[in-house]
Every structure is written in structure tokens, then in C-alpha cells.
Coordinates of N, CA and C in Angstrom, one line a residue:
M1323 N -51.8 -167.5 121.3 CA -52.4 -168.6 122.1 C -51.7 -168.8 123.4
A1324 N -50.3 -168.8 123.3 CA -49.6 -168.9 124.6 C -49.8 -167.7 125.5
M1325 N -49.9 -166.5 124.9 CA -50.1 -165.3 125.7 C -51.5 -165.4 126.4
G1326 N -52.5 -166.0 125.7 CA -53.8 -166.1 126.3 C -53.7 -167.1 127.5
I1327 N -52.9 -168.1 127.4 CA -52.8 -169.0 128.6 C -52.1 -168.3 129.7
E1328 N -51.1 -167.5 129.4 CA -50.5 -166.7 130.5 C -51.4 -165.8 131.2
I1329 N -52.3 -165.1 130.4 CA -53.3 -164.1 130.9 C -54.3 -164.9 131.8
V1330 N -54.7 -166.0 131.3 CA -55.7 -166.8 132.1 C -55.0 -167.3 133.4
T1331 N -53.8 -167.7 133.3 CA -53.1 -168.1 134.5 C -52.9 -167.0 135.5
L1332 N -52.6 -165.8 135.0 CA -52.5 -164.6 135.9 C -53.9 -164.3 136.5
I1333 N -55.0 -164.3 135.7 CA -56.3 -164.0 136.3 C -56.7 -165.0 137.3
T1334 N -56.4 -166.3 137.1 CA -56.8 -167.3 138.1 C -55.8 -167.3 139.3
G1335 N -54.5 -167.0 139.0 CA -53.4 -167.2 140.0 C -53.5 -166.1 141.1
I1336 N -53.8 -164.9 140.7 CA -53.7 -163.8 141.7 C -54.8 -164.0 142.8
P1337 N -56.1 -164.3 142.4 CA -57.0 -164.6 143.5 C -56.7 -165.8 144.3
I1338 N -56.1 -166.8 143.7 CA -55.7 -168.0 144.5 C -54.6 -167.6 145.5
M1339 N -53.6 -166.8 145.1 CA -52.6 -166.3 146.0 C -53.2 -165.6 147.2
I1340 N -54.1 -164.7 146.8 CA -54.8 -163.9 147.9 C -55.6 -164.8 148.8
W1341 N -56.2 -165.9 148.3 CA -57.0 -166.8 149.1 C -56.0 -167.6 150.0
Y1342 N -54.9 -168.0 149.4 CA -53.9 -168.7 150.3 C -53.4 -167.8 151.4
F1343 N -53.2 -166.5 151.1 CA -52.8 -165.6 152.2 C -53.9 -165.5 153.3
I1344 N -55.1 -165.4 152.9 CA -56.2 -165.3 153.8 C -56.3 -166.6 154.7
V1345 N -56.2 -167.8 154.0 CA -56.2 -169.0 154.7 C -55.0 -169.1 155.7
F1346 N -53.9 -168.6 155.3 CA -52.7 -168.6 156.1 C -52.9 -167.7 157.3
L1347 N -53.5 -166.5 157.1 CA -53.8 -165.6 158.2 C -54.8 -166.2 159.2
V1348 N -55.9 -166.8 158.7 CA -56.9 -167.4 159.5 C -56.4 -168.5 160.3
G1349 N -55.5 -169.3 159.6 CA -55.0 -170.5 160.3 C -53.9 -170.2 161.3
F1350 N -53.1 -169.1 161.1 CA -52.0 -169.0 162.0 C -51.9 -167.6 162.7
S1351 N -53.0 -166.8 162.7 CA -52.8 -165.5 163.3 C -52.8 -165.6 164.8
E1352 N -53.6 -166.4 165.4 CA -53.7 -166.5 166.8 C -52.8 -167.7 167.2
T1353 N -51.5 -167.3 167.6 CA -50.5 -168.4 167.8 C -50.8 -169.2 169.0
E1354 N -51.4 -168.6 170.1 CA -51.7 -169.4 171.3 C -52.9 -170.3 171.1
K1355 N -53.8 -170.0 170.1 CA -54.9 -170.8 169.9 C -54.8 -171.9 168.8
V1356 N -53.7 -171.8 168.1 CA -53.5 -172.7 167.0 C -53.3 -174.1 167.5
T1357 N -54.1 -175.0 167.0 CA -54.0 -176.4 167.4 C -53.2 -177.1 166.2
K1358 N -52.7 -178.3 166.6 CA -52.1 -179.1 165.5 C -53.1 -179.5 164.5
L1359 N -54.3 -179.7 164.9 CA -55.4 -180.2 164.0 C -55.6 -179.1 162.9
R1360 N -55.7 -177.8 163.4 CA -56.0 -176.7 162.5 C -54.8 -176.5 161.5
A1361 N -53.6 -176.6 162.0 CA -52.5 -176.5 161.2 C -52.4 -177.6 160.1
F1362 N -52.7 -178.8 160.6 CA -52.7 -179.9 159.7 C -53.8 -179.8 158.6
G1363 N -55.0 -179.3 159.1 CA -56.1 -179.1 158.1 C -55.8 -178.0 157.1
T1364 N -55.1 -177.0 157.5 CA -54.7 -175.9 156.5 C -53.7 -176.5 155.5
M1365 N -52.8 -177.3 156.0 CA -51.8 -177.9 155.2 C -52.4 -178.8 154.1
V1366 N -53.3 -179.6 154.6 CA -54.0 -180.6 153.7 C -54.9 -179.8 152.7
L1367 N -55.6 -178.7 153.1 CA -56.4 -177.9 152.2 C -55.5 -177.3 151.1
M1368 N -54.4 -176.7 151.5 CA -53.5 -176.1 150.6 C -52.9 -177.1 149.6
F1369 N -52.6 -178.3 150.1 CA -52.0 -179.3 149.3 C -53.0 -179.8 148.2
F1370 N -54.2 -180.0 148.6 CA -55.2 -180.5 147.7 C -55.6 -179.4 146.7
A1371 N -55.7 -178.2 147.2 CA -56.0 -177.1 146.3 C -55.0 -176.9 145.2
G1372 N -53.7 -177.0 145.6 CA -52.6 -176.9 144.7 C -52.6 -178.1 143.7
L1373 N -52.8 -179.3 144.2 CA -52.9 -180.5 143.4 C -53.9 -180.4 142.3
I1374 N -55.1 -179.9 142.7 CA -56.3 -179.8 141.8 C -55.9 -178.8 140.7
L1375 N -55.4 -177.6 141.2 CA -55.0 -176.6 140.2 C -54.0 -177.1 139.2
F1376 N -53.0 -177.8 139.8 CA -51.9 -178.3 138.9 C -52.5 -179.3 137.9
L1377 N -53.4 -180.2 138.3 CA -54.0 -181.1 137.4 C -54.8 -180.4 136.3
I1378 N -55.6 -179.4 136.7 CA -56.4 -178.6 135.8 C -55.5 -178.0 134.7
F1379 N -54.5 -177.3 135.2 CA -53.6 -176.6 134.2 C -52.9 -177.6 133.3
M1380 N -52.4 -178.7 133.9 CA -51.8 -179.7 133.0 C -52.7 -180.3 132.0
L1381 N -54.0 -180.5 132.4 CA -55.0 -181.0 131.4 C -55.2 -180.0 130.3
L1382 N -55.3 -178.7 130.7 CA -55.5 -177.6 129.8 C -54.4 -177.6 128.8
L1383 N -53.2 -177.6 129.3 CA -52.0 -177.5 128.4 C -51.9 -178.7 127.5
M1384 N -52.3 -179.9 128.0 CA -52.3 -181.1 127.2 C -53.3 -181.0 126.1
I1385 N -54.5 -180.5 126.4 CA -55.5 -180.4 125.3 C -55.0 -179.4 124.3
V1386 N -54.4 -178.3 124.7 CA -53.9 -177.3 123.7 C -52.8 -177.9 122.9
G1387 N -51.9 -178.6 123.6 CA -50.8 -179.2 122.8 C -51.2 -180.3 121.8
I1388 N -52.2 -181.1 122.2 CA -52.7 -182.1 121.3 C -53.4 -181.4 120.1
G1389 N -54.1 -180.3 120.4 CA -54.7 -179.5 119.3 C -53.7 -179.0 118.3
F1390 N -52.6 -178.5 118.9 CA -51.5 -178.0 118.0 C -50.9 -179.1 117.1
F1391 N -50.7 -180.3 117.7 CA -50.1 -181.4 117.0 C -51.1 -181.9 115.9
M1392 N -52.4 -181.9 116.2 CA -53.4 -182.3 115.2 C -53.5 -181.3 114.1
A1393 N -53.4 -180.1 114.4 CA -53.5 -179.0 113.4 C -52.2 -179.1 112.5
A1394 N -51.0 -179.4 113.1 CA -49.8 -179.5 112.3 C -49.9 -180.7 111.4
A1395 N -50.6 -181.8 111.8 CA -50.7 -183.0 111.0 C -51.8 -182.9 110.0
G1396 N -52.6 -181.8 110.1 CA -53.7 -181.6 109.1 C -54.9 -182.3 109.5
K1397 N -55.0 -182.8 110.7 CA -56.2 -183.6 111.2 C -57.0 -182.8 112.2
G1398 N -56.7 -181.6 112.4 CA -57.3 -180.8 113.5 C -58.7 -180.3 113.1
L1399 N -59.4 -179.6 114.0 CA -60.7 -179.1 113.7 C -60.6 -177.9 112.7
V1400 N -59.5 -177.2 112.8 CA -59.3 -176.1 111.9 C -58.5 -176.6 110.6
P1401 N -59.0 -176.4 109.4 CA -58.3 -176.9 108.3 C -57.0 -176.1 108.1
P1402 N -56.0 -176.7 107.6 CA -54.7 -176.0 107.4 C -54.8 -174.9 106.3
V1403 N -54.2 -173.8 106.6 CA -54.2 -172.7 105.6 C -53.3 -173.0 104.4
A1404 N -53.8 -172.9 103.2 CA -53.0 -173.2 102.0 C -52.0 -172.1 101.8

């Protein structure tokens, strides 16, 4: 289960890193044309994208953790193996 979470994180994390790099290049490639507004917009975009991803992954881990605790207590969806 933990390995599956790591694989999902890798599958979602690599395109996000590539997207951040593209956003960084688009935002900061032309140094003479970069305005403070564009730099601020890129920063805000990256901040909120990171925040949303963090919340999604925390929610996912919380759901998985609650599932493990419920299974350990015998109240989970999967009946305990005798």
C-alpha cells in the first residue's frame, strides 16, 4: 500500500515538476520584459498549486491512515483475517 502511494506520487509529481519548469521558463525567460505583475502572478500560481497538491496528498494519506486504524480495530470495510 505504501509503495502504491509512492508510485502515485511519482506519477503525479514528475509532470508537476515539468509544469513548474515550463511556468518558470515562460515567466522569467525574457528578463527585460518581465514585469513585477507577471513575477507576482507566477509566484501566486505556484504557491496555490503547491498548496492544493499538499492538501490533496494530506487528505489522501489521512483517508488511508484512518482505513488502517479502522481495519486494525476490526471495524474496517475489510473483515479481519482470522
